[in-house]
Structures are given as C-alpha cells and as structure tokens.
Amino acid sequence: MDYRGLFEDAVDALRQEKRYRVFADLERIAGRFPTALYRDAADNAREITIWCSNDYLGMGQNDRVIAAMQDAAGRLGVGAGGTRNISGTNRPLVELERSLADLHRKEAALVFTSGFVSNEAAISTIARLMPDCVIFSDQLNHASMIAGVRQSGMQKHIFRHNDVAHLRDLLAATPRSRPKLICFESVYSMDGDVAPIEEILDLADEFGALTYIDEVHAVGLYGERGAGIAEREGLMERIDIIEGTLAKGFGVMGGYIAANQAIVDAVRSYAPEFIFTTALPPALCAAARASIDHLKASPHEREAHQRQARLTKEILSEAGLPVMHTDTHIVPLIVGDARLCKAASDMLLEKHNIYIQPINYPTVPKGTERLRITPTPLHDDEMIIALRHALVSVWTSLQLPRERSTVKYTTERLNSGDLTLPTSGG
Ligand SMILES: *Cc1c(COP(=O)(O)O)cnc(C)c1O
C-alpha cells in the first residue's frame, strides 16, 4: 500500500481546486502592532503591515497583558500541571472564570483550551443532557458549532441564515414537549453581519427553547464593558448560554461559556473535551484576565476600533473597491475567484508589504472568495491610505471587478440559488 501517495493525492486535489493553503511565516513585534517581520521562502526577513489579524484590538501586545503573563509565569511557572479533575485549578483560572461570569452577568463561567473546544464541548454536552432534544442551528454557524451539533447525535434543523421566519416554521413544526436548543452567532465573521438576536430570543420564549450564542467576534469589541452585541442591545440576561474566545478581541488564548450555575456545573461534569485535557496555563489565564478587566473599564480601544473600521470602509469604497457593507468591524473585499484571490494576496505581500490572507472555500462559499480586512485601533489613517493605494494598484493589475453593486451578503446569494454552501466553515 502506498500510504504516502494517499496523502499526497489528497493534498494535490486541493492544489487543483486552488485551495491549497500556505501560511505566511510571521514574527509579530511587541509594541509595533500591526507591523511584523515576514520571511519569504529563502528566509529573507522584511517588515510588513498585517491587515487580517483577529487580535482585533491589539490586546495581545498590550503592556498590562504582557506584564500579567510574565508575572504569573514567574510566580507560578509555565504549565498548569494537569487536568483540573486530577490536579485542581490554578488560582489565576479561578479568577479568570469569576471575571468572565461577571462580564456576562451570569452565575458562572467555564474556561476551555480554545473557543473551538468550548463550542464543541458545550453544545454537544448540553444537547445530550436534554432527553430527545432538537437543535436549531443557523446555516452559517462556525465549524466548531457544527462539530458540537454533530457530536451530540441529536436531531437538528438548519435554519436559513438569520431568517427568523424560517426558524419559526421549524420551531412550530416541532412538538412542544421536546427540549429545544437554538444555536447562533452574534457577529458572523466572514460577512460581518449581525444576528437578529431579540427576534430569536422572542421565538425562544414563545416555543420554550434554550438559547446558545457564539459571541467570539464580539467579546471585547462591543457593549459597555466589552461583553458583546447582546450586552450592547441589552439582551444578555435573556440568553441562556454565551460562548466566547479569549484569543481574538482579548488577544490571548482559550475559550469559555457563561451561563447559570446548573448548566456550567453539568458541562464541567460531563464534557470529555473539558475533563480529559490539561487546563490552560496560569500565565495565559492571568493575561486573559488582565485583558478582560482592562476592556471592561476602558471604552477607548472599542471606540478607536469602530472609527478605523468605518474609515477603512469609506476610503476603500470611495476608491471603487468592492467592499461588502457591514455594520461591524469586518471589511470583506469580494474577489469571487479562488485563483485571483490568492494572486491578489500574493501581490499585496510581494509588492506592497501588506499581508491579507485570501479567504477561500470551504471557509466561505465558492464564488465569494475574498480578502477579509480587519482594521484595528492601531491601524492609523496613513496605513489606511497606503492600503487603499496598494489595493487599487492590485485591482488594476489583475483587472478585478470594481462595482460595488455586485457585492451582496452571502445570505442573499444563497437564497437566490446563486451559491452552494460548504459542508462546514473553518
Ligand atoms: C475563531 C472562532 C471560534 C474558535 O475560537 P478559537 O478560540 O480560535 O478556537 C469559534 N467561533 C467562531 C465564530 C470563530 O470565528
């Protein structure tokens, strides 16, 4: 058996489809975000500007966050020493979970090693603990939520993206007596659109469903204390389970859920993804807590973030670039072709020292390949102007389409039958 050949063929298939992925070799420079050192194939280093980081506020390089990590590592060492079941919980993790419960105004919170794991573990465990449960899941939910739904083995209904009428029909067709779990996100990271949270919660009340929201692309970024879109809209209390990451807006690593004590205790007690893995190291916990506590009190990063995102959208739109209009900090620039998307990204890096990773299928549906731009408070106005010039030059060289009128949300294109949906996001 040619085992090696099997793997090579599998990867070749991706190359043929123009969706073989190459990761840039980057070295971030603390204190100079969003500048980093890039090394090419020959290991030659040069400075570039990153425009696609999910460290949305640059908190990964915040002085207080770095100091918290260094201090905790110095005092407690670097590893957690084992699973919490076997080795107990390090103090910084206890404090982190308290801070998260407070952030979301819930009774309790539970930390996992990543946002992915938190979704998979929490959704599957919560659904399994509700006998004969039915899950209602948004069509564009993240791969980690899909993994949780699958892992539960429970019956599921996929509702059309952000379509409350469709969700209502599906709920109405399900016997009242069966437990129901509605899973959705607040900010969808690829189109940057926002869920109709209040309407979904109204439906949950009407049909007696439990609600689970992924606020991964909103925590730290929205709301008075950075708890997310649900906080901003005054809806946090009505949501049963809020899931978030410590890795994006908060700039560190790890994932969590916040909910009532009973739900958190049940997930803690039943989820194998929680029980059988080593806890997050104390230094990571201390850094995450420093970041959360800073952002609870400081609106400055959030305000500057929104300002720079708005400015980026305006400046790129004025230049005739196909910006998808969003109400959030995410600035998708549609290319619509995998090969051209990669070519645009390569050209930005080679000629303009700008790094924007191409986003291709299956992360987004075919035909909506894009450059996903994420301005941060640390991208100043001059950087935005430089980005505009670079993009216009690339768009001209590659003869890419410039009309804004062609840019539509993925939902509209799915509903018009213009697109096929990936089997899972990523
Ligand atoms: C990135 C992401 C996750 C996973 O979070 P990590 O902490 O990176 O594992 C979960 N949900 C959504 C919507 C995401 O984009």
Coordinates of C-alpha atoms and ligand atoms in Angstrom, one line a residue:
M1 CA 0.0 0.0 0.0
D2 CA 1.3 3.4 -1.0
Y3 CA 0.3 5.3 2.2
R4 CA 2.4 8.3 1.4
G5 CA 0.8 8.6 -2.0
L6 CA -2.6 8.7 -0.5
F7 CA -1.8 11.8 1.5
E8 CA 0.0 13.4 -1.4
D9 CA -3.0 12.8 -3.7
A10 CA -5.3 14.3 -1.1
V11 CA -3.3 17.5 -0.9
D12 CA -2.9 17.6 -4.7
A13 CA -6.7 17.6 -5.0
L14 CA -6.7 20.8 -3.0
R15 CA -4.0 22.3 -5.3
Q16 CA -6.1 21.6 -8.3
E17 CA -9.0 23.4 -6.8
K18 CA -6.8 26.3 -6.0
R19 CA -7.5 26.0 -2.3
Y20 CA -4.2 24.6 -1.1
R21 CA -3.2 26.8 1.8
V22 CA 0.1 28.4 2.5
F23 CA 0.7 30.1 5.8
A24 CA 2.9 33.2 6.0
D25 CA 5.9 33.0 8.2
L26 CA 5.4 36.0 10.5
E27 CA 7.1 37.4 13.6
R28 CA 4.9 39.9 15.4
I29 CA 6.8 42.7 17.1
A30 CA 5.5 43.6 20.5
G31 CA 4.9 47.4 20.7
R32 CA 4.7 47.9 17.0
F33 CA 1.4 46.3 16.1
P34 CA 0.3 45.8 13.3
T35 CA 3.9 45.6 12.0
A36 CA 5.5 42.2 11.8
L37 CA 8.6 40.6 10.2
Y38 CA 7.8 38.4 7.2
R39 CA 10.2 35.7 6.0
D40 CA 10.0 34.6 2.4
A41 CA 10.8 31.1 1.1
A42 CA 14.5 32.0 1.1
D43 CA 14.2 33.1 4.8
N44 CA 14.8 36.8 3.9
A45 CA 13.1 38.9 6.5
R46 CA 11.3 42.2 5.9
E47 CA 8.7 44.4 7.6
I48 CA 5.1 44.2 6.6
T49 CA 1.8 45.5 7.8
I50 CA -0.8 42.9 8.9
W51 CA -4.4 43.7 7.9
C52 CA -6.0 40.4 8.7
S53 CA -5.4 39.7 12.4
N54 CA -8.2 38.6 14.7
D55 CA -6.3 40.2 17.6
Y56 CA -8.9 42.9 16.8
L57 CA -7.7 45.5 19.4
G58 CA -4.0 44.6 19.6
M59 CA -4.5 43.4 23.1
G60 CA -2.0 40.6 22.5
Q61 CA 0.7 43.3 22.8
N62 CA -0.9 45.4 25.4
D63 CA 1.7 46.3 28.1
R64 CA -0.5 45.3 31.0
V65 CA -1.5 42.0 29.4
I66 CA 2.2 41.1 28.7
A67 CA 3.2 42.1 32.2
A68 CA 0.4 39.9 33.7
M69 CA 1.6 36.9 31.7
Q70 CA 5.2 37.5 32.7
D71 CA 4.4 38.0 36.3
A72 CA 2.2 34.8 36.5
A73 CA 4.8 32.7 34.7
G74 CA 7.5 34.0 37.1
R75 CA 5.4 33.2 40.2
L76 CA 3.5 30.0 39.1
G77 CA 5.6 28.6 36.3
V78 CA 4.5 27.9 32.8
G79 CA 2.4 24.7 32.8
A80 CA -1.0 24.0 34.5
G81 CA 0.3 20.7 35.8
G82 CA -2.6 18.6 34.6
T83 CA -6.3 18.3 34.1
R84 CA -8.5 20.1 36.6
N85 CA -10.0 16.7 37.6
I86 CA -6.7 15.3 38.7
S87 CA -4.6 18.4 39.6
G88 CA -7.1 21.0 40.8
T89 CA -7.4 24.5 39.4
N90 CA -4.7 27.1 39.5
R91 CA -5.7 30.4 41.2
P92 CA -5.5 32.6 38.1
L93 CA -8.0 30.3 36.3
V94 CA -10.4 30.6 39.3
E95 CA -10.1 34.4 39.0
L96 CA -10.5 34.3 35.2
E97 CA -13.8 32.4 35.4
R98 CA -15.1 34.8 38.0
S99 CA -14.2 37.8 35.8
L100 CA -16.0 36.1 32.8
A101 CA -19.1 35.4 34.8
D102 CA -19.1 39.0 35.9
L103 CA -18.5 40.2 32.4
H104 CA -21.6 38.4 31.1
R105 CA -23.6 38.9 34.3
K106 CA -24.1 35.2 34.6
E107 CA -23.8 32.9 37.7
A108 CA -20.8 31.0 36.4
A109 CA -18.3 30.6 33.6
L110 CA -16.2 27.7 32.5
V111 CA -12.9 28.0 30.5
F112 CA -11.7 25.6 27.8
T113 CA -8.5 25.4 25.9
S114 CA -10.0 27.1 22.9
G115 CA -13.1 28.7 21.5
F116 CA -13.4 25.7 19.2
V117 CA -13.4 23.2 22.0
S118 CA -15.8 25.3 24.1
N119 CA -18.4 25.2 21.3
E120 CA -17.9 21.5 20.5
A121 CA -18.0 20.5 24.2
A122 CA -20.8 22.8 25.4
I123 CA -23.2 22.3 22.5
S124 CA -22.8 18.5 22.4
T125 CA -23.0 18.1 26.2
I126 CA -25.9 20.5 26.7
A127 CA -27.9 18.8 23.9
R128 CA -27.1 15.3 25.2
L129 CA -28.3 16.2 28.7
M130 CA -31.7 17.2 27.3
P131 CA -33.6 13.9 26.5
D132 CA -34.9 13.8 22.9
C133 CA -33.6 17.3 22.3
V134 CA -33.9 19.1 18.9
I135 CA -31.2 21.5 17.8
F136 CA -31.9 24.6 15.6
S137 CA -28.7 25.8 14.1
D138 CA -28.0 28.8 11.8
Q139 CA -26.9 27.8 8.3
L140 CA -23.7 29.8 8.6
N141 CA -22.6 28.7 12.1
H142 CA -18.9 28.2 12.6
A143 CA -17.3 24.8 12.1
S144 CA -16.9 24.4 15.9
M145 CA -20.6 24.8 16.5
I146 CA -21.4 22.3 13.6
A147 CA -19.0 19.9 15.3
G148 CA -20.9 20.3 18.6
V149 CA -24.2 19.7 16.9
R150 CA -22.9 16.6 15.1
Q151 CA -21.1 15.3 18.2
S152 CA -24.4 15.5 20.2
G153 CA -26.0 13.0 17.9
M154 CA -29.3 14.8 18.4
Q155 CA -31.8 15.7 15.8
K156 CA -31.1 19.0 14.1
H157 CA -32.7 21.6 11.9
I158 CA -30.7 24.1 10.0
F159 CA -32.4 27.4 9.6
R160 CA -31.6 29.8 6.8
H161 CA -29.0 32.4 7.8
N162 CA -30.6 35.0 10.2
D163 CA -34.0 34.0 8.9
V164 CA -36.4 34.2 11.8
A165 CA -39.4 33.3 9.7
H166 CA -37.8 30.0 8.8
L167 CA -36.7 29.4 12.4
R168 CA -40.3 30.0 13.5
D169 CA -41.6 27.4 11.0
L170 CA -39.1 24.8 12.2
L171 CA -39.9 25.5 15.8
A172 CA -43.6 25.4 15.2
A173 CA -43.3 22.1 13.5
T174 CA -41.6 20.5 16.5
P175 CA -43.7 19.0 19.3
R176 CA -43.9 21.4 22.3
S177 CA -42.9 18.6 24.7
R178 CA -39.4 18.2 23.1
P179 CA -36.5 20.2 24.6
K180 CA -35.1 22.7 22.1
L181 CA -31.7 24.4 21.7
I182 CA -31.2 27.3 19.3
C183 CA -27.6 27.9 18.3
F184 CA -26.4 31.0 16.6
E185 CA -23.7 33.7 16.5
S186 CA -23.9 37.4 17.1
V187 CA -21.4 38.7 14.6
Y188 CA -20.7 36.3 11.6
S189 CA -17.1 36.7 10.9
M190 CA -17.0 36.4 7.1
D191 CA -19.8 38.8 6.1
G192 CA -19.6 40.8 9.3
D193 CA -23.4 40.7 9.6
V194 CA -25.2 40.6 12.9
A195 CA -28.0 38.2 14.0
P196 CA -31.5 39.4 14.9
I197 CA -30.9 38.4 18.5
E198 CA -34.0 39.9 20.0
E199 CA -36.3 38.2 17.5
I200 CA -34.6 34.9 18.0
L201 CA -35.0 35.3 21.8
D202 CA -38.7 36.2 21.4
L203 CA -39.1 32.9 19.4
A204 CA -37.2 31.0 22.1
D205 CA -39.7 32.4 24.7
E206 CA -42.7 31.6 22.6
F207 CA -41.6 28.0 21.9
G208 CA -39.8 27.3 25.1
A209 CA -36.3 26.9 23.7
L210 CA -32.9 27.3 25.3
T211 CA -30.6 29.8 23.6
Y212 CA -26.8 29.4 22.8
I213 CA -24.9 32.4 21.3
D214 CA -21.4 32.4 20.0
E215 CA -20.0 36.0 20.6
V216 CA -16.5 35.1 19.6
H217 CA -16.2 38.1 17.1
A218 CA -17.9 40.5 19.5
V219 CA -16.4 39.9 23.0
G220 CA -14.1 42.8 24.0
L221 CA -15.4 44.7 21.0
Y222 CA -19.0 45.7 21.7
G223 CA -21.1 46.6 24.6
E224 CA -20.4 49.0 27.5
R225 CA -17.9 46.6 29.2
G226 CA -17.0 44.6 26.1
A227 CA -19.3 41.7 26.7
G228 CA -20.5 41.7 23.1
I229 CA -23.5 42.5 21.0
A230 CA -26.0 41.1 23.4
E231 CA -24.7 43.5 26.1
R232 CA -24.9 46.4 23.6
E233 CA -28.5 45.5 22.9
G234 CA -29.5 44.9 26.5
L235 CA -30.3 41.3 25.8
M236 CA -27.5 39.4 27.7
E237 CA -29.8 38.3 30.6
R238 CA -32.2 36.7 28.2
I239 CA -29.6 34.4 26.6
D240 CA -29.1 31.1 28.4
I241 CA -25.5 30.3 27.2
I242 CA -23.0 32.8 26.0
E243 CA -19.8 31.4 24.4
G244 CA -16.7 33.4 23.7
T245 CA -13.0 33.2 23.0
L246 CA -10.0 34.7 24.8
A247 CA -8.0 34.6 21.6
K248 CA -9.4 37.3 19.4
G249 CA -10.6 40.6 20.9
F250 CA -8.9 39.7 24.2
G251 CA -5.7 38.8 22.4
V252 CA -4.6 35.7 24.3
M253 CA -5.9 32.1 24.1
G254 CA -8.7 29.9 25.3
G255 CA -12.5 29.7 25.1
Y256 CA -15.4 29.8 27.5
I257 CA -19.1 29.6 28.2
A258 CA -21.0 31.7 30.7
A259 CA -24.4 30.5 32.0
N260 CA -26.3 29.7 35.1
Q261 CA -24.7 27.5 37.7
A262 CA -26.6 24.4 36.8
I263 CA -25.6 24.4 33.1
V264 CA -22.0 25.2 33.9
D265 CA -21.8 22.5 36.5
A266 CA -23.3 20.0 34.1
V267 CA -20.9 20.8 31.3
R268 CA -18.0 20.8 33.8
S269 CA -19.1 17.3 35.0
Y270 CA -20.0 15.7 31.7
A271 CA -17.9 17.1 28.8
P272 CA -15.0 14.9 27.9
E273 CA -13.4 17.8 26.0
F274 CA -13.2 19.6 29.3
I275 CA -12.5 16.7 31.7
F276 CA -9.7 14.9 29.9
T277 CA -7.4 17.7 28.9
T278 CA -4.9 19.8 30.7
A279 CA -6.1 23.1 31.9
L280 CA -5.0 26.5 30.4
P281 CA -1.6 27.5 32.0
P282 CA -1.8 30.1 34.8
A283 CA 0.1 32.7 32.8
L284 CA -2.4 32.6 30.0
C285 CA -5.2 32.9 32.5
A286 CA -3.6 35.9 34.2
A287 CA -3.0 37.6 30.8
A288 CA -6.6 36.9 29.6
R289 CA -8.0 38.3 32.9
A290 CA -5.8 41.4 32.6
S291 CA -7.1 42.0 29.1
I292 CA -10.8 41.4 30.1
D293 CA -10.5 43.7 33.1
H294 CA -8.8 46.4 31.1
L295 CA -11.5 46.3 28.4
K296 CA -14.3 46.2 31.0
A297 CA -13.2 49.6 32.2
S298 CA -11.8 51.2 29.0
P299 CA -14.0 52.1 26.0
H300 CA -11.1 53.7 24.2
E301 CA -10.0 50.7 22.2
R302 CA -13.5 49.9 21.2
E303 CA -14.2 53.5 20.0
A304 CA -11.0 53.7 18.1
H305 CA -11.6 50.3 16.6
Q306 CA -15.0 51.4 15.2
R307 CA -13.6 54.6 13.9
Q308 CA -10.8 53.0 12.0
A309 CA -13.1 50.3 10.6
R310 CA -15.6 52.9 9.4
L311 CA -12.8 55.0 7.9
T312 CA -11.3 51.9 6.1
K313 CA -14.7 51.1 4.6
E314 CA -15.3 54.7 3.5
I315 CA -11.9 55.1 1.9
L316 CA -11.9 51.8 0.1
S317 CA -15.5 52.3 -1.1
E318 CA -14.6 55.8 -2.4
A319 CA -11.8 54.2 -4.5
G320 CA -14.4 51.9 -6.1
L321 CA -13.3 48.8 -4.4
P322 CA -16.0 46.1 -3.9
V323 CA -16.4 46.5 -0.1
M324 CA -19.3 44.5 1.4
H325 CA -21.2 46.9 3.6
T326 CA -21.3 45.7 7.2
D327 CA -22.4 47.1 10.5
T328 CA -19.4 45.7 12.2
H329 CA -15.6 46.0 12.2
I330 CA -15.1 43.4 9.5
V331 CA -14.4 44.7 6.0
P332 CA -14.8 42.0 3.4
L333 CA -13.5 42.8 -0.1
I334 CA -15.0 40.4 -2.6
V335 CA -12.9 38.8 -5.3
G336 CA -15.2 35.9 -6.2
D337 CA -12.5 33.6 -7.6
A338 CA -10.0 31.4 -5.7
R339 CA -7.1 31.8 -8.0
L340 CA -7.5 35.6 -8.3
C341 CA -8.0 36.0 -4.6
K342 CA -4.7 34.2 -3.9
A343 CA -3.0 36.2 -6.6
A344 CA -4.2 39.5 -5.1
S345 CA -3.0 38.4 -1.7
D346 CA 0.4 37.4 -3.1
M347 CA 0.8 40.7 -4.9
L348 CA -0.1 42.7 -1.9
L349 CA 2.6 41.0 0.1
E350 CA 5.3 41.0 -2.7
K351 CA 4.8 44.5 -4.0
H352 CA 3.3 46.4 -1.2
N353 CA 4.4 44.7 2.1
I354 CA 0.8 44.2 3.1
Y355 CA -0.4 40.9 4.4
I356 CA -4.1 39.9 3.9
Q357 CA -4.6 36.2 3.8
P358 CA -7.0 35.1 1.0
I359 CA -10.3 33.5 2.2
N360 CA -11.4 30.7 0.0
Y361 CA -13.8 27.7 0.1
P362 CA -14.7 26.0 2.4
T363 CA -14.3 28.9 4.8
V364 CA -16.7 30.8 2.5
P365 CA -18.9 29.6 -0.3
K366 CA -17.4 29.3 -3.7
G367 CA -17.9 32.5 -5.7
T368 CA -17.5 34.7 -2.6
E369 CA -13.7 34.3 -2.2
R370 CA -12.5 37.4 -0.6
L371 CA -9.9 39.5 1.2
R372 CA -11.1 39.9 4.8
I373 CA -9.7 43.1 6.2
T374 CA -9.7 43.7 9.9
P375 CA -8.7 47.2 10.9
T376 CA -7.7 47.7 14.5
P377 CA -7.3 50.8 16.6
L378 CA -3.6 50.6 15.8
H379 CA -4.0 50.9 12.0
D380 CA -3.6 54.7 11.7
D381 CA -5.1 56.9 9.0
E382 CA -1.9 56.8 7.0
M383 CA -1.9 53.0 6.9
I384 CA -5.4 53.1 5.6
I385 CA -4.4 55.4 2.8
A386 CA -1.5 53.1 2.0
L387 CA -3.8 50.2 1.9
R388 CA -6.1 52.0 -0.5
H389 CA -3.3 52.7 -2.9
A390 CA -2.0 49.1 -2.7
L391 CA -5.4 47.6 -3.3
V392 CA -6.2 49.9 -6.2
S393 CA -2.9 49.0 -7.8
V394 CA -3.6 45.3 -7.4
W395 CA -7.1 45.6 -8.6
T396 CA -5.9 47.3 -11.7
S397 CA -3.0 44.9 -12.4
L398 CA -5.3 41.8 -12.0
Q399 CA -8.3 43.6 -13.7
L400 CA -10.6 42.7 -10.8
P401 CA -14.2 43.9 -10.8
R402 CA -14.7 47.3 -9.1
E403 CA -18.5 47.6 -9.0
R404 CA -19.9 47.8 -5.5
S405 CA -23.4 47.0 -6.8
T406 CA -22.4 43.3 -7.3
V407 CA -21.5 42.9 -3.6
K408 CA -24.2 41.1 -1.7
Y409 CA -24.3 39.3 1.6
T410 CA -23.8 35.6 1.4
T411 CA -27.4 35.1 2.6
E412 CA -28.9 36.9 -0.4
R413 CA -26.9 34.8 -2.8
L414 CA -27.7 31.6 -1.0
N415 CA -31.4 32.4 -1.1
S416 CA -31.3 33.2 -4.8
G417 CA -29.7 29.8 -5.5
D418 CA -26.5 31.6 -6.8
L419 CA -24.3 29.8 -4.3
T420 CA -23.6 26.4 -2.8
L421 CA -22.8 26.1 0.8
P422 CA -19.7 24.5 2.2
T423 CA -20.3 21.5 4.4
S424 CA -18.5 23.2 7.3
G425 CA -16.9 26.6 7.8
G426 CA -13.4 27.0 9.1
Ligands
LIG1 C1 -12.4 31.5 15.8 C2 -13.8 31.1 16.1 C3 -14.1 30.1 17.1 C4 -13.0 29.4 17.7 O1 -12.3 30.2 18.6 P1 -10.8 29.8 19.0 O2 -10.6 30.4 20.3 O3 -10.0 30.4 17.9 O4 -10.7 28.3 19.0 C5 -15.4 29.9 17.4 N1 -16.4 30.5 16.8 C6 -16.2 31.4 15.8 C7 -17.4 32.0 15.2 C8 -14.9 31.7 15.4 O5 -14.7 32.5 14.4

